[in-house]
Amino acid sequence: IFVNESEISSVKNEKFSLRTRSLESEVGALAGGFKAEATSKQASVIDLSITALDPELAEKTLQAILAAYTEASVKDKRLIAEYTLNFIENRLSVVTEELDSVESRIEQFKSANQIFDLSAQSSMFLSSVQEQDAELSRINIQLAALDEVERYISGTNRNGTFPSLLGVSDPILTTLLSGLYEAETLYNKRKLTAGERDPELLNLKAEIQKLQSGISTALSNVRLALLSAKRPLENQINSRMSELSSLPSKERSLLDISRQQAIKNAIYTFLLQKREESAISYASTLSDVRIIEPALGSGSPVSPKRQIIWLIA
């Protein structure tokens, strides 16, 4: 209750009674006068209206509902990008530790064995397999992402974290996984207010099962393609490794550690790039909600109908 300072003197000797209502009863009263109706069967436009004693309160309530719905829409869309960002951050943390460890091993190995640089042959080998190693690392990251999705679909990884398709650019799998996320979000929201036999809830459950089946098939196809691309890379690298059998054992050991360092660097660079892409996707998310006309209260009462009251009188 707000009272202007100039009005205090005029009401200080008056007696007032105050009646309070719980939040639930107030929400119920507002919800009772709230209506949402489609303008037509084919239209995507919805008319929102609310009947209340105070037109200004009704306007502000509708504006608050639209603002909350818009915010929820953006939040739902951002969750997939947020899951991807969290996955990348976790991987970056692991790779950073591994990279630091490899660099320390190189320094210790050089110091202990008095080797300060690779030979020209070893340097050429590192340069020649650098691209294959980087591609092989990206494929392994994609295979790991597919494993996460497969565990999620099978129900062994339902810890509240939606899987990320990091590096996987298959459009069919991406579409199916986004559809599953939206269907599960709707299902979880509907489940809070509807019973197990609710028709819409059953339809959503059937849709989720259908999407899961489609994702399993798409996972198999993508995995097969990745493994087919992985084998030639491994054969090329193994073939080049056999050419280094004539190198001294110490230099081969240093070469192996240096190669691990190059691989970790490539993974780190790849993850940084994906983190930047996901951050841009997260920041540029827009809501599908468009407000055609702002909330506007009626200038005259809408109930009761004066003519009906006169007629009854």
PDB file of C-alpha atoms in Angstrom:
ATOM      1  CA  ILE A   1       0.000   0.000   0.000  1.00  0.00           C
ATOM      2  CA  PHE A   2       1.409   3.380  -1.007  1.00  0.00           C
ATOM      3  CA  VAL A   3       0.202   6.703   0.446  1.00  0.00           C
ATOM      4  CA  ASN A   4       1.482  10.078  -0.702  1.00  0.00           C
ATOM      5  CA  GLU A   5       3.078  12.178   2.003  1.00  0.00           C
ATOM      6  CA  SER A   6       0.601  15.012   1.360  1.00  0.00           C
ATOM      7  CA  GLU A   7      -2.299  12.667   2.090  1.00  0.00           C
ATOM      8  CA  ILE A   8      -1.072  11.429   5.474  1.00  0.00           C
ATOM      9  CA  SER A   9      -2.479  14.379   7.454  1.00  0.00           C
ATOM     10  CA  SER A  10      -5.940  13.926   5.959  1.00  0.00           C
ATOM     11  CA  VAL A  11      -6.180  10.260   6.871  1.00  0.00           C
ATOM     12  CA  LYS A  12      -4.171  10.006  10.101  1.00  0.00           C
ATOM     13  CA  ASN A  13      -7.308   9.903  12.272  1.00  0.00           C
ATOM     14  CA  GLU A  14      -9.142   7.451  10.045  1.00  0.00           C
ATOM     15  CA  LYS A  15      -9.484   3.736  10.713  1.00  0.00           C
ATOM     16  CA  PHE A  16      -8.728   1.244   7.979  1.00  0.00           C
ATOM     17  CA  SER A  17      -9.117  -2.488   7.648  1.00  0.00           C
ATOM     18  CA  LEU A  18      -6.699  -4.546   5.561  1.00  0.00           C
ATOM     19  CA  ARG A  19      -7.566  -7.859   3.947  1.00  0.00           C
ATOM     20  CA  THR A  20      -4.759 -10.034   2.579  1.00  0.00           C
ATOM     21  CA  ARG A  21      -4.887 -12.872   0.071  1.00  0.00           C
ATOM     22  CA  SER A  22      -2.415 -15.661  -0.540  1.00  0.00           C
ATOM     23  CA  LEU A  23      -0.327 -15.689  -3.704  1.00  0.00           C
ATOM     24  CA  GLU A  24      -2.085 -18.847  -4.888  1.00  0.00           C
ATOM     25  CA  SER A  25      -5.566 -17.343  -4.535  1.00  0.00           C
ATOM     26  CA  GLU A  26      -4.487 -14.147  -6.301  1.00  0.00           C
ATOM     27  CA  VAL A  27      -2.966 -16.120  -9.171  1.00  0.00           C
ATOM     28  CA  GLY A  28      -6.129 -18.225  -9.361  1.00  0.00           C
ATOM     29  CA  ALA A  29      -8.292 -15.120  -9.525  1.00  0.00           C
ATOM     30  CA  LEU A  30      -6.211 -13.673 -12.357  1.00  0.00           C
ATOM     31  CA  ALA A  31      -6.085 -16.988 -14.212  1.00  0.00           C
ATOM     32  CA  GLY A  32      -9.865 -17.249 -14.025  1.00  0.00           C
ATOM     33  CA  GLY A  33     -10.220 -14.126 -16.156  1.00  0.00           C
ATOM     34  CA  PHE A  34      -7.407 -15.014 -18.562  1.00  0.00           C
ATOM     35  CA  LYS A  35      -8.188 -16.256 -22.075  1.00  0.00           C
ATOM     36  CA  ALA A  36      -5.974 -17.337 -24.970  1.00  0.00           C
ATOM     37  CA  GLU A  37      -7.730 -17.932 -28.287  1.00  0.00           C
ATOM     38  CA  ALA A  38      -6.423 -18.529 -31.806  1.00  0.00           C
ATOM     39  CA  THR A  39      -7.664 -16.009 -34.346  1.00  0.00           C
ATOM     40  CA  SER A  40      -8.425 -18.926 -36.721  1.00  0.00           C
ATOM     41  CA  LYS A  41      -7.598 -22.616 -37.131  1.00  0.00           C
ATOM     42  CA  GLN A  42      -4.808 -21.969 -39.634  1.00  0.00           C
ATOM     43  CA  ALA A  43      -3.380 -18.813 -38.064  1.00  0.00           C
ATOM     44  CA  SER A  44      -0.366 -18.721 -35.769  1.00  0.00           C
ATOM     45  CA  VAL A  45      -1.655 -15.572 -34.045  1.00  0.00           C
ATOM     46  CA  ILE A  46      -3.170 -15.852 -30.565  1.00  0.00           C
ATOM     47  CA  ASP A  47      -5.428 -13.290 -28.911  1.00  0.00           C
ATOM     48  CA  LEU A  48      -4.693 -12.875 -25.208  1.00  0.00           C
ATOM     49  CA  SER A  49      -7.197 -11.168 -22.932  1.00  0.00           C
ATOM     50  CA  ILE A  50      -7.823 -10.843 -19.240  1.00  0.00           C
ATOM     51  CA  THR A  51     -10.899  -9.639 -17.338  1.00  0.00           C
ATOM     52  CA  ALA A  52     -10.158  -7.708 -14.131  1.00  0.00           C
ATOM     53  CA  LEU A  53     -11.582  -4.918 -11.989  1.00  0.00           C
ATOM     54  CA  ASP A  54      -8.571  -2.684 -12.666  1.00  0.00           C
ATOM     55  CA  PRO A  55      -7.792  -2.055 -16.393  1.00  0.00           C
ATOM     56  CA  GLU A  56      -4.262  -0.860 -15.583  1.00  0.00           C
ATOM     57  CA  LEU A  57      -3.584  -4.008 -13.561  1.00  0.00           C
ATOM     58  CA  ALA A  58      -4.909  -6.133 -16.424  1.00  0.00           C
ATOM     59  CA  GLU A  59      -2.597  -4.398 -18.919  1.00  0.00           C
ATOM     60  CA  LYS A  60       0.453  -4.882 -16.703  1.00  0.00           C
ATOM     61  CA  THR A  61      -0.469  -8.517 -16.065  1.00  0.00           C
ATOM     62  CA  LEU A  62      -0.681  -9.283 -19.788  1.00  0.00           C
ATOM     63  CA  GLN A  63       2.618  -7.506 -20.410  1.00  0.00           C
ATOM     64  CA  ALA A  64       4.241  -9.525 -17.610  1.00  0.00           C
ATOM     65  CA  ILE A  65       2.864 -12.784 -19.057  1.00  0.00           C
ATOM     66  CA  LEU A  66       4.249 -11.971 -22.508  1.00  0.00           C
ATOM     67  CA  ALA A  67       7.618 -10.927 -21.077  1.00  0.00           C
ATOM     68  CA  ALA A  68       7.861 -14.151 -19.047  1.00  0.00           C
ATOM     69  CA  TYR A  69       6.841 -16.287 -22.034  1.00  0.00           C
ATOM     70  CA  THR A  70       9.387 -14.570 -24.293  1.00  0.00           C
ATOM     71  CA  GLU A  71      12.123 -15.038 -21.709  1.00  0.00           C
ATOM     72  CA  ALA A  72      11.221 -18.717 -21.283  1.00  0.00           C
ATOM     73  CA  SER A  73      11.282 -19.209 -25.074  1.00  0.00           C
ATOM     74  CA  VAL A  74      14.782 -17.745 -25.346  1.00  0.00           C
ATOM     75  CA  LYS A  75      15.964 -19.724 -22.315  1.00  0.00           C
ATOM     76  CA  ASP A  76      14.738 -23.008 -23.795  1.00  0.00           C
ATOM     77  CA  LYS A  77      16.500 -22.279 -27.090  1.00  0.00           C
ATOM     78  CA  ARG A  78      19.724 -21.342 -25.331  1.00  0.00           C
ATOM     79  CA  LEU A  79      19.892 -24.531 -23.297  1.00  0.00           C
ATOM     80  CA  ILE A  80      21.362 -26.621 -26.145  1.00  0.00           C
ATOM     81  CA  ALA A  81      24.083 -24.012 -26.758  1.00  0.00           C
ATOM     82  CA  GLU A  82      24.616 -23.840 -22.997  1.00  0.00           C
ATOM     83  CA  TYR A  83      25.058 -27.609 -22.772  1.00  0.00           C
ATOM     84  CA  THR A  84      27.561 -27.464 -25.629  1.00  0.00           C
ATOM     85  CA  LEU A  85      29.475 -24.640 -23.937  1.00  0.00           C
ATOM     86  CA  ASN A  86      29.629 -26.594 -20.672  1.00  0.00           C
ATOM     87  CA  PHE A  87      30.830 -29.696 -22.520  1.00  0.00           C
ATOM     88  CA  ILE A  88      33.542 -27.682 -24.296  1.00  0.00           C
ATOM     89  CA  GLU A  89      34.644 -26.007 -21.065  1.00  0.00           C
ATOM     90  CA  ASN A  90      35.012 -29.392 -19.378  1.00  0.00           C
ATOM     91  CA  ARG A  91      36.992 -30.751 -22.320  1.00  0.00           C
ATOM     92  CA  LEU A  92      39.177 -27.640 -22.417  1.00  0.00           C
ATOM     93  CA  SER A  93      39.975 -28.061 -18.742  1.00  0.00           C
ATOM     94  CA  VAL A  94      41.064 -31.664 -19.304  1.00  0.00           C
ATOM     95  CA  VAL A  95      43.057 -30.869 -22.468  1.00  0.00           C
ATOM     96  CA  THR A  96      44.800 -27.924 -20.768  1.00  0.00           C
ATOM     97  CA  GLU A  97      45.993 -30.188 -17.951  1.00  0.00           C
ATOM     98  CA  GLU A  98      47.137 -32.822 -20.449  1.00  0.00           C
ATOM     99  CA  LEU A  99      48.954 -30.197 -22.517  1.00  0.00           C
ATOM    100  CA  ASP A 100      50.749 -28.847 -19.454  1.00  0.00           C
ATOM    101  CA  SER A 101      51.715 -32.381 -18.497  1.00  0.00           C
ATOM    102  CA  VAL A 102      53.103 -33.166 -21.969  1.00  0.00           C
ATOM    103  CA  GLU A 103      55.110 -29.942 -22.070  1.00  0.00           C
ATOM    104  CA  SER A 104      56.601 -30.750 -18.656  1.00  0.00           C
ATOM    105  CA  ARG A 105      57.522 -34.238 -19.880  1.00  0.00           C
ATOM    106  CA  ILE A 106      59.290 -32.748 -22.896  1.00  0.00           C
ATOM    107  CA  GLU A 107      61.355 -30.425 -20.731  1.00  0.00           C
ATOM    108  CA  GLN A 108      62.246 -33.212 -18.300  1.00  0.00           C
ATOM    109  CA  PHE A 109      63.129 -35.615 -21.117  1.00  0.00           C
ATOM    110  CA  LYS A 110      65.383 -33.089 -22.853  1.00  0.00           C
ATOM    111  CA  SER A 111      67.117 -32.227 -19.628  1.00  0.00           C
ATOM    112  CA  ALA A 112      67.618 -35.858 -18.553  1.00  0.00           C
ATOM    113  CA  ASN A 113      68.848 -37.079 -21.959  1.00  0.00           C
ATOM    114  CA  GLN A 114      70.671 -33.947 -23.112  1.00  0.00           C
ATOM    115  CA  ILE A 115      68.577 -33.752 -26.273  1.00  0.00           C
ATOM    116  CA  PHE A 116      67.602 -30.218 -27.178  1.00  0.00           C
ATOM    117  CA  ASP A 117      66.069 -30.545 -30.619  1.00  0.00           C
ATOM    118  CA  LEU A 118      64.658 -33.055 -33.076  1.00  0.00           C
ATOM    119  CA  SER A 119      66.575 -34.082 -36.154  1.00  0.00           C
ATOM    120  CA  ALA A 120      65.543 -32.876 -39.580  1.00  0.00           C
ATOM    121  CA  GLN A 121      63.945 -36.267 -40.323  1.00  0.00           C
ATOM    122  CA  SER A 122      61.846 -36.156 -37.151  1.00  0.00           C
ATOM    123  CA  SER A 123      60.809 -32.566 -37.783  1.00  0.00           C
ATOM    124  CA  MET A 124      59.724 -33.454 -41.311  1.00  0.00           C
ATOM    125  CA  PHE A 125      57.717 -36.374 -39.940  1.00  0.00           C
ATOM    126  CA  LEU A 126      55.898 -34.138 -37.450  1.00  0.00           C
ATOM    127  CA  SER A 127      55.044 -31.682 -40.208  1.00  0.00           C
ATOM    128  CA  SER A 128      53.827 -34.419 -42.547  1.00  0.00           C
ATOM    129  CA  VAL A 129      51.472 -36.081 -40.042  1.00  0.00           C
ATOM    130  CA  GLN A 130      50.277 -32.882 -38.369  1.00  0.00           C
ATOM    131  CA  GLU A 131      47.213 -32.566 -40.580  1.00  0.00           C
ATOM    132  CA  GLN A 132      46.308 -36.266 -40.257  1.00  0.00           C
ATOM    133  CA  ASP A 133      46.717 -36.148 -36.476  1.00  0.00           C
ATOM    134  CA  ALA A 134      44.489 -33.073 -36.230  1.00  0.00           C
ATOM    135  CA  GLU A 135      41.796 -34.689 -38.391  1.00  0.00           C
ATOM    136  CA  LEU A 136      42.049 -37.913 -36.395  1.00  0.00           C
ATOM    137  CA  SER A 137      41.583 -35.947 -33.154  1.00  0.00           C
ATOM    138  CA  ARG A 138      38.473 -34.214 -34.521  1.00  0.00           C
ATOM    139  CA  ILE A 139      37.006 -37.579 -35.536  1.00  0.00           C
ATOM    140  CA  ASN A 140      37.670 -38.990 -32.054  1.00  0.00           C
ATOM    141  CA  ILE A 141      35.926 -35.977 -30.483  1.00  0.00           C
ATOM    142  CA  GLN A 142      32.911 -36.546 -32.743  1.00  0.00           C
ATOM    143  CA  LEU A 143      32.831 -40.250 -31.859  1.00  0.00           C
ATOM    144  CA  ALA A 144      32.921 -39.329 -28.160  1.00  0.00           C
ATOM    145  CA  ALA A 145      29.990 -36.950 -28.729  1.00  0.00           C
ATOM    146  CA  LEU A 146      28.060 -39.756 -30.450  1.00  0.00           C
ATOM    147  CA  ASP A 147      28.747 -41.993 -27.442  1.00  0.00           C
ATOM    148  CA  GLU A 148      27.231 -39.319 -25.157  1.00  0.00           C
ATOM    149  CA  VAL A 149      24.108 -39.116 -27.325  1.00  0.00           C
ATOM    150  CA  GLU A 150      23.808 -42.914 -27.424  1.00  0.00           C
ATOM    151  CA  ARG A 151      24.052 -43.155 -23.624  1.00  0.00           C
ATOM    152  CA  TYR A 152      21.402 -40.442 -23.311  1.00  0.00           C
ATOM    153  CA  ILE A 153      19.027 -42.215 -25.708  1.00  0.00           C
ATOM    154  CA  SER A 154      19.484 -45.544 -23.919  1.00  0.00           C
ATOM    155  CA  GLY A 155      18.700 -43.902 -20.579  1.00  0.00           C
ATOM    156  CA  THR A 156      22.096 -44.514 -18.945  1.00  0.00           C
ATOM    157  CA  ASN A 157      23.031 -40.833 -18.872  1.00  0.00           C
ATOM    158  CA  ARG A 158      19.820 -39.078 -17.753  1.00  0.00           C
ATOM    159  CA  ASN A 159      21.502 -36.748 -15.262  1.00  0.00           C
ATOM    160  CA  GLY A 160      19.714 -33.612 -16.451  1.00  0.00           C
ATOM    161  CA  THR A 161      22.402 -32.756 -19.018  1.00  0.00           C
ATOM    162  CA  PHE A 162      21.340 -32.846 -22.643  1.00  0.00           C
ATOM    163  CA  PRO A 163      24.072 -34.308 -24.919  1.00  0.00           C
ATOM    164  CA  SER A 164      26.119 -32.110 -27.219  1.00  0.00           C
ATOM    165  CA  LEU A 165      26.849 -32.794 -30.900  1.00  0.00           C
ATOM    166  CA  LEU A 166      30.272 -31.156 -30.712  1.00  0.00           C
ATOM    167  CA  GLY A 167      31.836 -31.175 -34.175  1.00  0.00           C
ATOM    168  CA  VAL A 168      29.115 -33.394 -35.686  1.00  0.00           C
ATOM    169  CA  SER A 169      27.551 -31.555 -38.610  1.00  0.00           C
ATOM    170  CA  ASP A 170      25.081 -34.185 -39.826  1.00  0.00           C
ATOM    171  CA  PRO A 171      21.852 -32.204 -40.527  1.00  0.00           C
ATOM    172  CA  ILE A 172      19.500 -35.167 -39.982  1.00  0.00           C
ATOM    173  CA  LEU A 173      20.954 -36.007 -36.564  1.00  0.00           C
ATOM    174  CA  THR A 174      21.005 -32.340 -35.555  1.00  0.00           C
ATOM    175  CA  THR A 175      17.342 -31.891 -36.506  1.00  0.00           C
ATOM    176  CA  LEU A 176      16.255 -35.068 -34.728  1.00  0.00           C
ATOM    177  CA  LEU A 177      18.157 -34.196 -31.555  1.00  0.00           C
ATOM    178  CA  SER A 178      16.681 -30.676 -31.486  1.00  0.00           C
ATOM    179  CA  GLY A 179      13.225 -32.184 -31.976  1.00  0.00           C
ATOM    180  CA  LEU A 180      13.830 -34.584 -29.085  1.00  0.00           C
ATOM    181  CA  TYR A 181      14.905 -31.725 -26.837  1.00  0.00           C
ATOM    182  CA  GLU A 182      11.751 -29.733 -27.642  1.00  0.00           C
ATOM    183  CA  ALA A 183       9.465 -32.781 -27.215  1.00  0.00           C
ATOM    184  CA  GLU A 184      11.024 -33.702 -23.866  1.00  0.00           C
ATOM    185  CA  THR A 185      10.750 -30.098 -22.674  1.00  0.00           C
ATOM    186  CA  LEU A 186       7.044 -30.014 -23.546  1.00  0.00           C
ATOM    187  CA  TYR A 187       6.518 -33.452 -21.988  1.00  0.00           C
ATOM    188  CA  ASN A 188       8.152 -32.465 -18.687  1.00  0.00           C
ATOM    189  CA  LYS A 189       6.113 -29.250 -18.488  1.00  0.00           C
ATOM    190  CA  ARG A 190       2.859 -31.033 -19.344  1.00  0.00           C
ATOM    191  CA  LYS A 191       3.554 -33.786 -16.828  1.00  0.00           C
ATOM    192  CA  LEU A 192       3.484 -31.250 -13.998  1.00  0.00           C
ATOM    193  CA  THR A 193      -0.177 -30.399 -14.611  1.00  0.00           C
ATOM    194  CA  ALA A 194      -1.630 -33.451 -16.382  1.00  0.00           C
ATOM    195  CA  GLY A 195      -2.251 -37.071 -15.466  1.00  0.00           C
ATOM    196  CA  GLU A 196      -0.522 -40.113 -16.956  1.00  0.00           C
ATOM    197  CA  ARG A 197      -3.487 -40.766 -19.296  1.00  0.00           C
ATOM    198  CA  ASP A 198      -3.631 -37.240 -20.650  1.00  0.00           C
ATOM    199  CA  PRO A 199      -3.996 -37.501 -24.491  1.00  0.00           C
ATOM    200  CA  GLU A 200      -1.437 -34.765 -25.212  1.00  0.00           C
ATOM    201  CA  LEU A 201       1.015 -36.355 -22.774  1.00  0.00           C
ATOM    202  CA  LEU A 202       0.605 -39.734 -24.469  1.00  0.00           C
ATOM    203  CA  ASN A 203       1.127 -38.158 -27.910  1.00  0.00           C
ATOM    204  CA  LEU A 204       4.325 -36.475 -26.703  1.00  0.00           C
ATOM    205  CA  LYS A 205       5.560 -39.754 -25.250  1.00  0.00           C
ATOM    206  CA  ALA A 206       4.953 -41.516 -28.558  1.00  0.00           C
ATOM    207  CA  GLU A 207       6.733 -38.718 -30.425  1.00  0.00           C
ATOM    208  CA  ILE A 208       9.737 -38.975 -28.076  1.00  0.00           C
ATOM    209  CA  GLN A 209       9.984 -42.729 -28.691  1.00  0.00           C
ATOM    210  CA  LYS A 210       9.788 -42.189 -32.444  1.00  0.00           C
ATOM    211  CA  LEU A 211      12.521 -39.527 -32.317  1.00  0.00           C
ATOM    212  CA  GLN A 212      14.738 -41.776 -30.200  1.00  0.00           C
ATOM    213  CA  SER A 213      14.408 -44.561 -32.757  1.00  0.00           C
ATOM    214  CA  GLY A 214      15.278 -42.150 -35.582  1.00  0.00           C
ATOM    215  CA  ILE A 215      18.284 -40.828 -33.647  1.00  0.00           C
ATOM    216  CA  SER A 216      19.583 -44.370 -33.063  1.00  0.00           C
ATOM    217  CA  THR A 217      19.479 -45.034 -36.804  1.00  0.00           C
ATOM    218  CA  ALA A 218      21.150 -41.702 -37.606  1.00  0.00           C
ATOM    219  CA  LEU A 219      23.838 -42.375 -34.976  1.00  0.00           C
ATOM    220  CA  SER A 220      24.720 -45.675 -36.649  1.00  0.00           C
ATOM    221  CA  ASN A 221      25.030 -44.006 -40.058  1.00  0.00           C
ATOM    222  CA  VAL A 222      27.177 -41.131 -38.786  1.00  0.00           C
ATOM    223  CA  ARG A 223      29.387 -43.464 -36.744  1.00  0.00           C
ATOM    224  CA  LEU A 224      29.941 -45.714 -39.772  1.00  0.00           C
ATOM    225  CA  ALA A 225      30.971 -42.708 -41.882  1.00  0.00           C
ATOM    226  CA  LEU A 226      33.391 -41.471 -39.208  1.00  0.00           C
ATOM    227  CA  LEU A 227      35.000 -44.883 -38.761  1.00  0.00           C
ATOM    228  CA  SER A 228      35.369 -45.196 -42.527  1.00  0.00           C
ATOM    229  CA  ALA A 229      37.232 -41.875 -42.563  1.00  0.00           C
ATOM    230  CA  LYS A 230      39.299 -42.794 -39.496  1.00  0.00           C
ATOM    231  CA  ARG A 231      40.855 -46.029 -40.801  1.00  0.00           C
ATOM    232  CA  PRO A 232      42.749 -44.519 -43.774  1.00  0.00           C
ATOM    233  CA  LEU A 233      44.186 -41.812 -41.512  1.00  0.00           C
ATOM    234  CA  GLU A 234      45.450 -44.397 -39.024  1.00  0.00           C
ATOM    235  CA  ASN A 235      46.966 -46.462 -41.869  1.00  0.00           C
ATOM    236  CA  GLN A 236      48.760 -43.407 -43.266  1.00  0.00           C
ATOM    237  CA  ILE A 237      50.188 -42.485 -39.862  1.00  0.00           C
ATOM    238  CA  ASN A 238      51.288 -46.068 -39.102  1.00  0.00           C
ATOM    239  CA  SER A 239      52.949 -46.277 -42.503  1.00  0.00           C
ATOM    240  CA  ARG A 240      54.934 -43.104 -41.809  1.00  0.00           C
ATOM    241  CA  MET A 241      55.849 -44.311 -38.323  1.00  0.00           C
ATOM    242  CA  SER A 242      57.466 -47.440 -39.778  1.00  0.00           C
ATOM    243  CA  GLU A 243      59.881 -45.201 -41.702  1.00  0.00           C
ATOM    244  CA  LEU A 244      61.357 -43.949 -38.416  1.00  0.00           C
ATOM    245  CA  SER A 245      62.607 -47.326 -37.193  1.00  0.00           C
ATOM    246  CA  SER A 246      66.189 -46.294 -37.927  1.00  0.00           C
ATOM    247  CA  LEU A 247      66.102 -43.374 -35.482  1.00  0.00           C
ATOM    248  CA  PRO A 248      67.847 -43.701 -32.106  1.00  0.00           C
ATOM    249  CA  SER A 249      65.517 -44.803 -29.298  1.00  0.00           C
ATOM    250  CA  LYS A 250      65.899 -41.542 -27.377  1.00  0.00           C
ATOM    251  CA  GLU A 251      64.956 -39.456 -30.374  1.00  0.00           C
ATOM    252  CA  ARG A 252      61.975 -41.715 -31.100  1.00  0.00           C
ATOM    253  CA  SER A 253      60.823 -41.190 -27.512  1.00  0.00           C
ATOM    254  CA  LEU A 254      61.199 -37.421 -27.845  1.00  0.00           C
ATOM    255  CA  LEU A 255      59.398 -37.537 -31.182  1.00  0.00           C
ATOM    256  CA  ASP A 256      56.497 -39.450 -29.608  1.00  0.00           C
ATOM    257  CA  ILE A 257      56.158 -36.900 -26.804  1.00  0.00           C
ATOM    258  CA  SER A 258      56.436 -33.996 -29.251  1.00  0.00           C
ATOM    259  CA  ARG A 259      53.751 -35.563 -31.401  1.00  0.00           C
ATOM    260  CA  GLN A 260      51.459 -35.861 -28.371  1.00  0.00           C
ATOM    261  CA  GLN A 261      52.052 -32.185 -27.715  1.00  0.00           C
ATOM    262  CA  ALA A 262      51.093 -31.287 -31.301  1.00  0.00           C
ATOM    263  CA  ILE A 263      47.927 -33.411 -31.040  1.00  0.00           C
ATOM    264  CA  LYS A 264      46.880 -31.746 -27.770  1.00  0.00           C
ATOM    265  CA  ASN A 265      47.537 -28.333 -29.309  1.00  0.00           C
ATOM    266  CA  ALA A 266      45.328 -29.204 -32.277  1.00  0.00           C
ATOM    267  CA  ILE A 267      42.514 -30.387 -29.984  1.00  0.00           C
ATOM    268  CA  TYR A 268      42.860 -27.248 -27.857  1.00  0.00           C
ATOM    269  CA  THR A 269      42.641 -25.007 -30.941  1.00  0.00           C
ATOM    270  CA  PHE A 270      39.607 -26.935 -32.233  1.00  0.00           C
ATOM    271  CA  LEU A 271      37.798 -26.625 -28.886  1.00  0.00           C
ATOM    272  CA  LEU A 272      38.521 -22.895 -28.705  1.00  0.00           C
ATOM    273  CA  GLN A 273      37.004 -22.445 -32.162  1.00  0.00           C
ATOM    274  CA  LYS A 274      33.888 -24.421 -31.214  1.00  0.00           C
ATOM    275  CA  ARG A 275      33.548 -22.496 -27.964  1.00  0.00           C
ATOM    276  CA  GLU A 276      33.552 -19.230 -29.886  1.00  0.00           C
ATOM    277  CA  GLU A 277      30.923 -20.546 -32.317  1.00  0.00           C
ATOM    278  CA  SER A 278      28.715 -21.767 -29.463  1.00  0.00           C
ATOM    279  CA  ALA A 279      29.095 -18.472 -27.591  1.00  0.00           C
ATOM    280  CA  ILE A 280      27.964 -16.557 -30.689  1.00  0.00           C
ATOM    281  CA  SER A 281      25.004 -18.936 -31.116  1.00  0.00           C
ATOM    282  CA  TYR A 282      24.095 -18.470 -27.442  1.00  0.00           C
ATOM    283  CA  ALA A 283      24.280 -14.672 -27.587  1.00  0.00           C
ATOM    284  CA  SER A 284      22.339 -14.370 -30.867  1.00  0.00           C
ATOM    285  CA  THR A 285      19.358 -16.504 -29.807  1.00  0.00           C
ATOM    286  CA  LEU A 286      16.051 -14.754 -30.459  1.00  0.00           C
ATOM    287  CA  SER A 287      12.544 -15.593 -29.332  1.00  0.00           C
ATOM    288  CA  ASP A 288       9.865 -16.763 -31.775  1.00  0.00           C
ATOM    289  CA  VAL A 289       7.315 -14.634 -29.928  1.00  0.00           C
ATOM    290  CA  ARG A 290       6.181 -11.477 -31.723  1.00  0.00           C
ATOM    291  CA  ILE A 291       3.808  -8.988 -30.098  1.00  0.00           C
ATOM    292  CA  ILE A 292       1.520  -7.582 -32.792  1.00  0.00           C
ATOM    293  CA  GLU A 293      -0.433  -5.211 -30.539  1.00  0.00           C
ATOM    294  CA  PRO A 294       0.440  -4.176 -26.979  1.00  0.00           C
ATOM    295  CA  ALA A 295      -1.960  -4.825 -24.102  1.00  0.00           C
ATOM    296  CA  LEU A 296      -4.674  -2.157 -24.006  1.00  0.00           C
ATOM    297  CA  GLY A 297      -7.470  -1.900 -21.423  1.00  0.00           C
ATOM    298  CA  SER A 298     -11.062  -1.180 -22.389  1.00  0.00           C
ATOM    299  CA  GLY A 299     -12.302   2.354 -21.743  1.00  0.00           C
ATOM    300  CA  SER A 300     -15.690   1.101 -20.555  1.00  0.00           C
ATOM    301  CA  PRO A 301     -16.813  -1.823 -18.354  1.00  0.00           C
ATOM    302  CA  VAL A 302     -17.207  -5.171 -20.100  1.00  0.00           C
ATOM    303  CA  SER A 303     -19.313  -6.760 -17.353  1.00  0.00           C
ATOM    304  CA  PRO A 304     -22.073  -6.778 -16.281  1.00  0.00           C
ATOM    305  CA  LYS A 305     -23.972  -5.856 -19.453  1.00  0.00           C
ATOM    306  CA  ARG A 306     -26.022  -2.740 -18.726  1.00  0.00           C
ATOM    307  CA  GLN A 307     -28.795  -3.550 -21.170  1.00  0.00           C
ATOM    308  CA  ILE A 308     -29.296  -7.014 -19.645  1.00  0.00           C
ATOM    309  CA  ILE A 309     -29.452  -5.539 -16.128  1.00  0.00           C
ATOM    310  CA  TRP A 310     -32.032  -2.954 -17.284  1.00  0.00           C
ATOM    311  CA  LEU A 311     -34.058  -5.673 -18.966  1.00  0.00           C
ATOM    312  CA  ILE A 312     -34.028  -7.884 -15.848  1.00  0.00           C
ATOM    313  CA  ALA A 313     -34.956  -4.858 -13.669  1.00  0.00           C
TER     314      ALA A 313
END
